[in-house]
XYZ file of C-alpha atoms in Angstrom:
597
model
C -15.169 -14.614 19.634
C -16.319 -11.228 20.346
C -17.682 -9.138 17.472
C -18.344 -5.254 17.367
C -20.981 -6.358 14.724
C -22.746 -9.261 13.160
C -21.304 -10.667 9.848
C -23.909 -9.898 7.527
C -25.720 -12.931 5.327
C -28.377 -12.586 2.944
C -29.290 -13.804 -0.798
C -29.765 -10.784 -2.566
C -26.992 -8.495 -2.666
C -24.217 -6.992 -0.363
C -21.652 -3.935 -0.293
C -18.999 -3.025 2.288
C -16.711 -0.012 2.426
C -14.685 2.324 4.458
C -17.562 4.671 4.361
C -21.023 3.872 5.352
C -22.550 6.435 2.635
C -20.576 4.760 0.023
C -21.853 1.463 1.403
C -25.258 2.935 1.227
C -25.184 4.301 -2.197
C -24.056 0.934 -3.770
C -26.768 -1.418 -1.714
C -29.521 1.597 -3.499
C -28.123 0.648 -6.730
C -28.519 -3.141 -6.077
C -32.183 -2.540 -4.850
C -32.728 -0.663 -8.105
C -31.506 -3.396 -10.694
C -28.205 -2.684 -10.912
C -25.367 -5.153 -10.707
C -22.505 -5.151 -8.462
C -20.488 -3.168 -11.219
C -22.907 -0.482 -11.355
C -22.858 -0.281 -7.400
C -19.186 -0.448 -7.041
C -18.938 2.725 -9.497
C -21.789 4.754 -7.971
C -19.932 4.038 -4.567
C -16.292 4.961 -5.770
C -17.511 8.143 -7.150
C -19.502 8.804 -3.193
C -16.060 8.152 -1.578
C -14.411 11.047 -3.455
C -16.423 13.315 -1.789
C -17.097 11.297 1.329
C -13.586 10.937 2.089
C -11.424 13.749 0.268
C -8.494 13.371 2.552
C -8.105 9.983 1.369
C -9.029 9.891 -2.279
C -10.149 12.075 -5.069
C -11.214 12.546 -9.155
C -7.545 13.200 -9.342
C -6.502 9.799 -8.221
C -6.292 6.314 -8.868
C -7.659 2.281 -8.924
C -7.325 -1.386 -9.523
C -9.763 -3.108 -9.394
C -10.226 -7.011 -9.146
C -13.281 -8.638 -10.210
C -15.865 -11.762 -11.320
C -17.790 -11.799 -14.208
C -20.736 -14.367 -14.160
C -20.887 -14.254 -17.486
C -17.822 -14.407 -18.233
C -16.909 -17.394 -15.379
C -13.667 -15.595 -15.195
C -11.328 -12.958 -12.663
C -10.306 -10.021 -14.376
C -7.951 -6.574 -13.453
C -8.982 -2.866 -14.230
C -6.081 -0.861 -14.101
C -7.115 2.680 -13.176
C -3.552 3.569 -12.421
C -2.348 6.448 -14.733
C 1.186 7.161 -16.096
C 4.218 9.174 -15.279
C 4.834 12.210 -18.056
C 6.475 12.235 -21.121
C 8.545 15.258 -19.448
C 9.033 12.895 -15.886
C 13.011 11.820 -16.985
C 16.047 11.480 -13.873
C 17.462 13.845 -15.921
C 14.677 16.320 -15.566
C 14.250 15.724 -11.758
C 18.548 16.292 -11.439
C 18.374 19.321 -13.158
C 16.102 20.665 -10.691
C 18.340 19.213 -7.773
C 16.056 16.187 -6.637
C 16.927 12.775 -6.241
C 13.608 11.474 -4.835
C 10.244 13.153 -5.810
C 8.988 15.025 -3.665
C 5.326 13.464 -1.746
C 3.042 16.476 -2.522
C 2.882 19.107 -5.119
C 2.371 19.494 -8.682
C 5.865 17.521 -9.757
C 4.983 13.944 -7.951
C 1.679 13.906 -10.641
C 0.581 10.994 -12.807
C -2.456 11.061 -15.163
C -5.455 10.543 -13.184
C -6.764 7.628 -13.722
C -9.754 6.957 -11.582
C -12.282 8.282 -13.693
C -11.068 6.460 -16.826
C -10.839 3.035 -14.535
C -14.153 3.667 -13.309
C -15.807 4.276 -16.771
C -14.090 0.796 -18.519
C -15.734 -1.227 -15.323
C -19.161 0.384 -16.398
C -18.912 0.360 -19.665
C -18.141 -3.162 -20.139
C -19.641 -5.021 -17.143
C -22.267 -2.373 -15.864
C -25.940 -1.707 -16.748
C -26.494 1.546 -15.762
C -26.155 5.076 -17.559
C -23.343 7.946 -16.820
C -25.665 9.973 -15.068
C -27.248 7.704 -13.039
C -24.047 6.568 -10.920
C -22.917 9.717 -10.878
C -26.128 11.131 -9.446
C -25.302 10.519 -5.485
C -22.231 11.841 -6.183
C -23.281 15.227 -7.173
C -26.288 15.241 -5.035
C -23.374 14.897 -2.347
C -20.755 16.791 -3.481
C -23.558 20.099 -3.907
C -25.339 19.552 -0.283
C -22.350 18.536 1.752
C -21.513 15.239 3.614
C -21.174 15.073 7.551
C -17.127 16.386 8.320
C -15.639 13.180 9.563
C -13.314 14.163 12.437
C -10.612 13.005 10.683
C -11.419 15.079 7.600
C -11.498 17.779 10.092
C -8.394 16.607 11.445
C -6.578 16.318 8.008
C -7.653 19.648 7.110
C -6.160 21.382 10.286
C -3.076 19.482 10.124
C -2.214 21.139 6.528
C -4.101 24.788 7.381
C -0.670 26.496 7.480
C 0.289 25.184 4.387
C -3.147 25.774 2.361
C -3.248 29.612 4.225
C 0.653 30.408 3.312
C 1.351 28.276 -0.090
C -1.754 26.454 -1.584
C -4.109 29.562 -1.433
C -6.386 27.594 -3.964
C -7.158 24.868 -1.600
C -7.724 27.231 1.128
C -10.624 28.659 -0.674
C -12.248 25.258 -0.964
C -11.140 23.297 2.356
C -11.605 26.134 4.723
C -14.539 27.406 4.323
C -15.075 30.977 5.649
C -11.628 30.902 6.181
C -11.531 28.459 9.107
C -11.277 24.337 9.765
C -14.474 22.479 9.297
C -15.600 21.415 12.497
C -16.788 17.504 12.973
C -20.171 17.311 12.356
C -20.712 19.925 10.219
C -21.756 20.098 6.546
C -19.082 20.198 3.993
C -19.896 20.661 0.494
C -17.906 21.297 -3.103
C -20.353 22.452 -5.614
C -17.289 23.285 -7.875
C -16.514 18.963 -8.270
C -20.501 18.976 -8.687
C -20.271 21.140 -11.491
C -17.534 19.578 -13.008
C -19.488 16.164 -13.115
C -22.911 17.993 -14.243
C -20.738 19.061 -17.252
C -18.999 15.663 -18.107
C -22.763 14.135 -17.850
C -24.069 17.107 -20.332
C -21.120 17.334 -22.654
C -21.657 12.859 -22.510
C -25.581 13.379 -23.117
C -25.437 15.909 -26.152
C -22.669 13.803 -28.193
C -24.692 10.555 -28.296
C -28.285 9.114 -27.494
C -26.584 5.894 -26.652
C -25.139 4.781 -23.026
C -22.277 3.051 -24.967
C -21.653 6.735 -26.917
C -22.124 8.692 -23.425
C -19.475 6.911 -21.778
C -17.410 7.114 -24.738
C -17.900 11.180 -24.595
C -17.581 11.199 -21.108
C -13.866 9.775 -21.138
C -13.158 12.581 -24.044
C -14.343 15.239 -21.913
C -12.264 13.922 -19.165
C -8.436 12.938 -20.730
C -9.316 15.254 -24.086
C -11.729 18.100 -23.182
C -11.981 20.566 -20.619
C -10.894 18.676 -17.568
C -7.693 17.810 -19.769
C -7.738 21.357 -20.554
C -7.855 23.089 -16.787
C -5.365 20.444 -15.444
C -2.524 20.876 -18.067
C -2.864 25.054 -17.857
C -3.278 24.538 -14.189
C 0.569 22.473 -14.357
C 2.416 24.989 -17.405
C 1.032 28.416 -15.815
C 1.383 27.962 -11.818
C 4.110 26.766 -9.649
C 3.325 25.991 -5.686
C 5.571 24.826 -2.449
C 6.171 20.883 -2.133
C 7.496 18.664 0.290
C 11.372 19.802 -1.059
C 10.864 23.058 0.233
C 10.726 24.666 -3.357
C 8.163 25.994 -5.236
C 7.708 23.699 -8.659
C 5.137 23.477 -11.529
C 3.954 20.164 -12.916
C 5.401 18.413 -15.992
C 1.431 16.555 -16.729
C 0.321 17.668 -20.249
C -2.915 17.165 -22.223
C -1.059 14.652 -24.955
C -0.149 12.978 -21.444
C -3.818 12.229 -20.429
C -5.312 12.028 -24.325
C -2.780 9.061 -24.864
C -3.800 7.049 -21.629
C -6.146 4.614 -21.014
C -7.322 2.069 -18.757
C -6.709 -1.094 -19.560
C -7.731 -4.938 -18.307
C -5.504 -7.209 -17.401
C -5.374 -11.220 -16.206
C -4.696 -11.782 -12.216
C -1.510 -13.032 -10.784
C -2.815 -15.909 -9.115
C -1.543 -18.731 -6.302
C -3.560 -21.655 -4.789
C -2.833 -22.046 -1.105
C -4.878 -24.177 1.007
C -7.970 -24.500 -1.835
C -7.851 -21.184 -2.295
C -6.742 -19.562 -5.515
C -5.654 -15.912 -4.750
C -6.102 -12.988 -7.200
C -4.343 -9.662 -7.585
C -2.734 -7.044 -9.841
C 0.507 -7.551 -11.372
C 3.798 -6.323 -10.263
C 3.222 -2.931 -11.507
C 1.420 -2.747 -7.434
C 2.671 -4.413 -5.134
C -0.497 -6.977 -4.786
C 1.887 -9.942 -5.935
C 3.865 -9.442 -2.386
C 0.480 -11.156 -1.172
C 0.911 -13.876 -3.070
C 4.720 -14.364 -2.172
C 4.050 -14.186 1.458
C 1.543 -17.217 0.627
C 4.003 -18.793 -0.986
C 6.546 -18.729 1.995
C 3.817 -20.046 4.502
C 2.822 -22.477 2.320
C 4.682 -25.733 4.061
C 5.520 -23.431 7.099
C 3.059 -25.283 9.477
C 0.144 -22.465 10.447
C -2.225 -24.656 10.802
C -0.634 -25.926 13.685
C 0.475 -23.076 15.505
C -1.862 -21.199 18.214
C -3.453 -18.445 16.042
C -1.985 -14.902 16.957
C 0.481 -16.899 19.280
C 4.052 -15.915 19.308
C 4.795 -18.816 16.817
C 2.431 -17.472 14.291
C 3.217 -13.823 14.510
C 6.382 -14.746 14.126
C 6.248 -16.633 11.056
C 3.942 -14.570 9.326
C 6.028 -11.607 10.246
C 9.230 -12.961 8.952
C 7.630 -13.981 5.600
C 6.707 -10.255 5.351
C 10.275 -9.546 5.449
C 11.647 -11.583 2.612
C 8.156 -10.969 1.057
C 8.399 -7.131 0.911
C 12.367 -7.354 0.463
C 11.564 -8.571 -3.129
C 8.755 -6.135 -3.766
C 11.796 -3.548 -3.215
C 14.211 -5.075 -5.823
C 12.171 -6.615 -8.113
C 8.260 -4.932 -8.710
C 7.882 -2.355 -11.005
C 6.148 -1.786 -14.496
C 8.971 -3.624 -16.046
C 9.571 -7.655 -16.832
C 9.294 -9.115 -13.245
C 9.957 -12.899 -12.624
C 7.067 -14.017 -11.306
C 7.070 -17.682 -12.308
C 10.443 -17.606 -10.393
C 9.226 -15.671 -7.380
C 6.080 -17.583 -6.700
C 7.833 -21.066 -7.399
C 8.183 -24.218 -5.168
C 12.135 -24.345 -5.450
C 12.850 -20.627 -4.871
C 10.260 -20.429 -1.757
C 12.087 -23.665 -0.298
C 14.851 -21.736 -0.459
C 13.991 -18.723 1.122
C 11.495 -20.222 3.413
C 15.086 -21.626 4.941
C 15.866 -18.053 5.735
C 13.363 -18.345 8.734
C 14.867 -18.849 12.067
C 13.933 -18.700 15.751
C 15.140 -14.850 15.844
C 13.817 -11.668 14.224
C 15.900 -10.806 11.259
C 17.161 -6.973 11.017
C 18.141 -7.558 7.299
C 16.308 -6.853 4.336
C 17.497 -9.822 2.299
C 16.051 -9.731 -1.630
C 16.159 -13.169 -3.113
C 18.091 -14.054 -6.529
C 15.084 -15.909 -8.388
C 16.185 -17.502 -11.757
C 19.577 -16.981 -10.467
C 19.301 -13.126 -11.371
C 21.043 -11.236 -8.628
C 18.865 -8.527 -7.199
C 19.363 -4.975 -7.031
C 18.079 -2.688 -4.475
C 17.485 1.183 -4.769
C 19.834 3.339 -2.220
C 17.246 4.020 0.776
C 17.992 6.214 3.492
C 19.999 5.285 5.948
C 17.278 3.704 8.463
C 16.042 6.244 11.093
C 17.360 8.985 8.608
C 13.609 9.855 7.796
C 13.142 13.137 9.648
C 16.428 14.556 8.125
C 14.526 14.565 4.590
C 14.241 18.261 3.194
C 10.906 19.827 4.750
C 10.387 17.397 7.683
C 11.902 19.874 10.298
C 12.296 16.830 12.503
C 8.794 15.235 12.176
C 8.883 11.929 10.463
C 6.208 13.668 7.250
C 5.691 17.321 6.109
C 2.552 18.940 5.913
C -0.111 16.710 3.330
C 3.241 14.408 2.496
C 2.953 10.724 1.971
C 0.485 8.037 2.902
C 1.444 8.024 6.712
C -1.553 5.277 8.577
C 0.010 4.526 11.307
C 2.807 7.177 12.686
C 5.158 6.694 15.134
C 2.833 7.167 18.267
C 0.450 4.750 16.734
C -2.300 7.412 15.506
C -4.089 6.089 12.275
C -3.956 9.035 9.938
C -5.909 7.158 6.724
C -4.675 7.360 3.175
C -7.283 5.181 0.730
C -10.429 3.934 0.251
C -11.718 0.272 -0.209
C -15.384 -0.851 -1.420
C -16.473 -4.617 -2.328
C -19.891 -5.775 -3.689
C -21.339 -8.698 -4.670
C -24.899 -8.980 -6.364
C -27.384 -11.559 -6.365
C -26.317 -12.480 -9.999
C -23.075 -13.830 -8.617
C -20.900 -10.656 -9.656
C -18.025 -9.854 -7.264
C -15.942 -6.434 -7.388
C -13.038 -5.195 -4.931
C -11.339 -1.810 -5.571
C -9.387 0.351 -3.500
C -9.602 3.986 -5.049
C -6.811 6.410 -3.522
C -4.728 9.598 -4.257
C -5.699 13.142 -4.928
C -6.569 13.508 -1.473
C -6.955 17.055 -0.800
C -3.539 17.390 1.019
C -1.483 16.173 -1.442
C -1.876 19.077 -4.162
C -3.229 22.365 -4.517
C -6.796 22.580 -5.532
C -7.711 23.516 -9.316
C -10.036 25.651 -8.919
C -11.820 25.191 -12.100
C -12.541 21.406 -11.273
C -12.800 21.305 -7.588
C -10.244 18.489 -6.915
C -6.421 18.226 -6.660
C -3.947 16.018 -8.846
C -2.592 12.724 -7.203
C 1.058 12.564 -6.121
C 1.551 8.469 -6.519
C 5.082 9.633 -9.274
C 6.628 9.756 -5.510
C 6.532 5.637 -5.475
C 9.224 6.188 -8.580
C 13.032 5.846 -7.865
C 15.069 8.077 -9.114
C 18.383 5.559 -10.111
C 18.883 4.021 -13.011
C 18.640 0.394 -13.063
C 16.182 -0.285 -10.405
C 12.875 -2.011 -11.079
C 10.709 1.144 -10.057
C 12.933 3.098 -11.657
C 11.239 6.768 -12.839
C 10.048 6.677 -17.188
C 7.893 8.290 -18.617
C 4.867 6.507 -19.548
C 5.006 3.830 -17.097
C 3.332 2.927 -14.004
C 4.305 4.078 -10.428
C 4.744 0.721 -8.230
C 2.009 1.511 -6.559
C 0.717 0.406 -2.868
C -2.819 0.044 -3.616
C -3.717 -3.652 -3.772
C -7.685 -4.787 -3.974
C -7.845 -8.676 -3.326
C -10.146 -11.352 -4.498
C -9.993 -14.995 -4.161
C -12.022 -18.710 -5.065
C -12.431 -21.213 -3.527
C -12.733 -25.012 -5.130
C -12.245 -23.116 -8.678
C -15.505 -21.025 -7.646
C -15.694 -17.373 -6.765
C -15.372 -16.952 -2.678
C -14.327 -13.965 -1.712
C -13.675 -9.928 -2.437
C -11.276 -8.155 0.503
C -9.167 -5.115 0.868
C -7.338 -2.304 3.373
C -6.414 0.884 3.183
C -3.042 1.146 4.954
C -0.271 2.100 2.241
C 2.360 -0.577 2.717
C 0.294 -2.405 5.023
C -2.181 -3.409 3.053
C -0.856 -6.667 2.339
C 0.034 -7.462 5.553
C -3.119 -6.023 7.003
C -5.121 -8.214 4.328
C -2.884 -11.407 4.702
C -3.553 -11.230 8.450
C -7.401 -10.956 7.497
C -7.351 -13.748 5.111
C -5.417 -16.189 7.293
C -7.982 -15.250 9.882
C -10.106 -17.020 7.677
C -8.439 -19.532 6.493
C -6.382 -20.749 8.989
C -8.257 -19.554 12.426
C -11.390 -20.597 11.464
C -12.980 -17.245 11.863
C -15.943 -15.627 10.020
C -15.346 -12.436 8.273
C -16.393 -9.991 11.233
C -14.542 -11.902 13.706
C -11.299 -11.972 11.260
C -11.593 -8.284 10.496
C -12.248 -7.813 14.470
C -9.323 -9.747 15.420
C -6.400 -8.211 17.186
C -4.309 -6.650 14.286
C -0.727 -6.846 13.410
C 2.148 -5.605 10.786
C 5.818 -4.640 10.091
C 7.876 -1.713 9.394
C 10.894 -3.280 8.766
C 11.071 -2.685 5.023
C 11.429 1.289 3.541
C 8.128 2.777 3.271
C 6.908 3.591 -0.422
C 6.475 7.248 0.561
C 8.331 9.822 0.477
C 11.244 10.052 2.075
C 10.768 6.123 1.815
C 12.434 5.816 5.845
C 12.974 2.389 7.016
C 12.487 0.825 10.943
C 14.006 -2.112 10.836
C 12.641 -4.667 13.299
C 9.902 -2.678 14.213
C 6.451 -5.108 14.762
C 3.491 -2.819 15.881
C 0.540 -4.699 17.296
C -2.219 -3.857 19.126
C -2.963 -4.198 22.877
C -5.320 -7.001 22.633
C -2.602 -9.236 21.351
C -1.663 -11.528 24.573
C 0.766 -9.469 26.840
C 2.586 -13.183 27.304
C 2.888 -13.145 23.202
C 4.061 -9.652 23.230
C 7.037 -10.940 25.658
C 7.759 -13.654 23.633
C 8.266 -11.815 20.443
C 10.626 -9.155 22.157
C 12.315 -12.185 23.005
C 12.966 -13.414 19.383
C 14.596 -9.715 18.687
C 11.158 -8.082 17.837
C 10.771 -4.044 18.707
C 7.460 -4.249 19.865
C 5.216 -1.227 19.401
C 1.556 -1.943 21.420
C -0.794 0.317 19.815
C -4.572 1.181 21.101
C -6.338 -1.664 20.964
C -8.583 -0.679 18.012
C -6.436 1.549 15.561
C -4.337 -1.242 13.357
C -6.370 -2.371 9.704
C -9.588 -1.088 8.211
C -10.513 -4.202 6.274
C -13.545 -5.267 4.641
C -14.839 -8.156 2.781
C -17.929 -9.283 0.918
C -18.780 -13.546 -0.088
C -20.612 -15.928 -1.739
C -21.059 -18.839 0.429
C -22.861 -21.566 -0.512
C -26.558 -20.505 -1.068
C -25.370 -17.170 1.186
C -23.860 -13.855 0.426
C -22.201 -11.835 2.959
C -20.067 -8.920 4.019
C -18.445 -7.749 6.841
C -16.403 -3.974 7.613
C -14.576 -2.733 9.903
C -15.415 -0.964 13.195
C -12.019 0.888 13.819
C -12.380 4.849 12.473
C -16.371 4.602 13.298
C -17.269 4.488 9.589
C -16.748 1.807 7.732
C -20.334 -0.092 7.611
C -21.177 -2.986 5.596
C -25.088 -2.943 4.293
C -27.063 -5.841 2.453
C -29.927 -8.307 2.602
């Protein structure tokens, strides 16, 4: 099968990512002596300033990984935590009944930095300053403008020149859109980490006691500080049309902290799959597994109209009970993921595309679905004006006319030691809130995955976790640690990673030629972004996919959407294979690069 690359394969260490300087930076860490944890941290903290419009300090990330000491799979959860002050009540009395996608209102705490210091601290090697070196050195000489940072930046220059004045005075520099190719730099983030890395070096002598101070200075000191004045004293335009201040206080970020977690896991095929729990929606992985368990892949023609087909309707029931049942709340999982309620559903799947988004009733508990918009309803949201997002609203990767607009970050690594990481880092892109000027980065807006009813899993409380999209994956193989994978893509990325892994698994592919492979995914359930539209029925695939399977699936009651033939998934994947490590990144985007030896 055609590749735009070779899958990589070496013995001594490997890193893939959607950016080839993050890729870069972590492989320079592994030639130094550090381990895959101190590579995957020194490469998270290069994508903030590598790719701003996707993620930022003021973000998010889970991550998934193997210990070789420990022999086991373990969760970081760098997601942070609505406010104390986030209540229904609070958003009625201010006339909203969904949060809005950007502004100061739709904030959590960050908790990148804090997710990012507990994988270091307790798995890594290597000192504060010294993974956050390339990151400074970056963020105070510039990184090449991507043209889709250029892009992103242009789309929201109205907005930053009329509302968000401080993000105008650090995304347009001299006033005006940063062209591709040029040099684009933010000394004020490098002076914000130069000052965690001082304040971390003068409380204690010990790397243990830096990282300690470090966190401090982050939830307790003067970040803490600039980002709850920056949320009591100003008030900016969001995606309702209004102009709103924040409800994020420092007693919100000094009482959070990132936390570790065990894997929801399911063995399909010899594989055991790992992800996060409910709280993200990385268990609707594991369901879709579930349903194509005894569904007959194997035999079907891969990315024939059969398998499409299948795999797309197990999305739909999949992602149907992601909607009525995920959320930082008790979730039935045993019941979800067991033999007798998957032999049920699985029933559900005829010849025909279903239009219906049918929850299931596992344990006999009936399900209960927020009230979505009316599908198609999306561009009547307040502030849309007819398009289906505002300006900097959402995590839109694949609009209507196919264009892939980005929204997260991925990195995986796996060291010579036999350590194995996957995290996908997203939020506080710069579009999605005004700048703080003191710290050089925005606050996330991931409070807009919250529902605003009573009752519903993902309902809005304070202190709890958004059900967010972002959804790392990691899986072994005979009880032994195979593989590290994961998309951007919103609420594709567990379709977009499913198709990868099945690549794998069931086409017999290697890991370039899977993330290569002619891409595919649904729309059919609401979106987890604001104003959470719906297309029911809608199947996008792109234009490599056989014309005579594209037939057959409109056919079945599939709307069909042929995109370019290189602008669906942005996968990539690093694994230890027998005496072999490898890696493997996607080619769609031109930057994602994969590095190792």
């Amino acid at each position: 099968m055609f590749t735009t690359r070779p899958e990589l394969t070496g013995d001594f260490g490997m890193v893939a990512g959607t950016h080839w300087l993050a890729s870069a930076t972590g492989m320079g860490v592994l030639e130094r002596g550090g381990n895959a944890f101190d590579a995957a941290v020194a490469a998270g903290f290069v994508l903030q300033v590598a790719e701003p419009h996707l993620n930022g300090p003021g973000g998010e990330v889970p991550i998934l990984l193997w210990s070789e000491a420990e022999q086991k799979v373990s969760v970081v959860c760098g997601q942070g935590t609505a406010p104390a002050a986030a209540t229904i009540e609070r958003f009625a009395e201010l006339g909203l009944d969904v949060v809005p996608g950007t502004g100061l209102l739709a904030a959590t705490v960050p908790g990148a930095f804090g997710g990012w210091m507990l994988l270091l601290e307790r798995w890594g090697t290597w000192s504060l300053a010294d993974v956050l070196a390339p990151a400074i050195h970056y963020a105070e000489h510039g990184v090449p403008v991507l043209e889709r940072i250029s892009a992103t930046i242009e789309s929201v220059e109205g907005l930053f020149n009329d509302d968000w004045p401080t993000s105008a005075a650090r995304w347009l520099p001299g006033g005006n859109v940063p062209a591709p190719g040029s040099k684009l730099a933010n000394p004020v983030l490098a002076a914000t980490y130069r000052r965690v890395v001082a304040e971390a070096e003068s409380a204690s002598s010990t790397r243990e006691g830096q990282l300690a101070a470090a966190r401090k200075a982050w939830y307790e000191g003067f970040v803490a500080e600039a980002v709850a004045a920056f949320c009591a004293k100003t008030a900016w335009r969001d995606s309702s049309g209004e102009v709103h201040g924040g409800l994020l206080t420092g007693d919100d970020l000094a009482g959070w902290t990132a936390t570790v977690e065990e894997p929801l896991t399911f063995d399909y095929h010899g594989h055991t799959v790992c992800k996060t729990g409910p709280w993200g929606q990385g268990p609707v992985f594991l369901q879709q597994l579930a349903l194509l368990k005894d569904l007959g892949l194997d035999a079907a023609d891969f990315l024939g109209a059969d398998y499409v087909h299948t795999v797309t309707e197990a999305a739909k029931l999949a992602f149907a009970d992601r909607e009525a049942w995920y959320g930082d709340t008790d979730v039935p999982m045993s019941d979800l993921l067991s033999p007798a309620y998957n032999a049920e559903r699985r029933r559900l799947i005829g010849p025909h595309a279903s239009l219906e988004l049918r929850p299931g009733a596992p344990g006999g508990r009936a399900p209960r679905l927020p009230d979505f918009p009316d599908p198609g309803t999306a561009g009547d949201a307040p502030g849309l004006s007819g398009a289906r997002s505002p300006q900097g609203v959402g995590e839109p990767t694949v609009a209507r006319d196919g264009t892939v607009k980005g929204d997260t970050c991925h990195v995986d690594v796996v060291d010579r030691f036999g350590n194995m990481v996957s995290a996908t880092p997203s939020g506080g892109w710069l579009q999605s809130s005004p700048t703080i000027p003191e710290l050089g980065f925005c606050l996330g807006t991931r409070a807009q995955m919250f529902w605003l009813q009573d009752g519903v899993a993902a309902a809005l409380r304070p202190g709890t976790r958004p059900r967010t999209t972002l959804s790392p994956s990691f899986a072994l193989r005979d009880g032994r640690p195979w593989l590290a994978f994961g998309t951007p893509g919103g609420d594709q990325q567990d379709q977009w990673s499913l198709a990868f892994f099945l690549a794998v698994v069931h086409g017999g592919l290697n890991l370039q030629e899977a993330i290569d492979a002619p891409m595919f995914h649904s729309e059919h359930f609401p979106s987890s972004f604001y104003p959470r539209g719906s297309r029911p029925g809608v199947l996008h695939v792109e234009d490599r996919v056989d014309p005579g399977v594209v037939a057959e699936l409109r056919r079945r009651g599939h709307e069909v959407e042929v995109q370019d033939p290189w602008s669906l998934g942005r996968l990539s994947a690093v694994a230890r294979d027998g005496a072999f490590l490898k890696a493997a990144a996607n080619p769609r985007g031109a930057q994602g690069y994969a590095a190792g030896r």
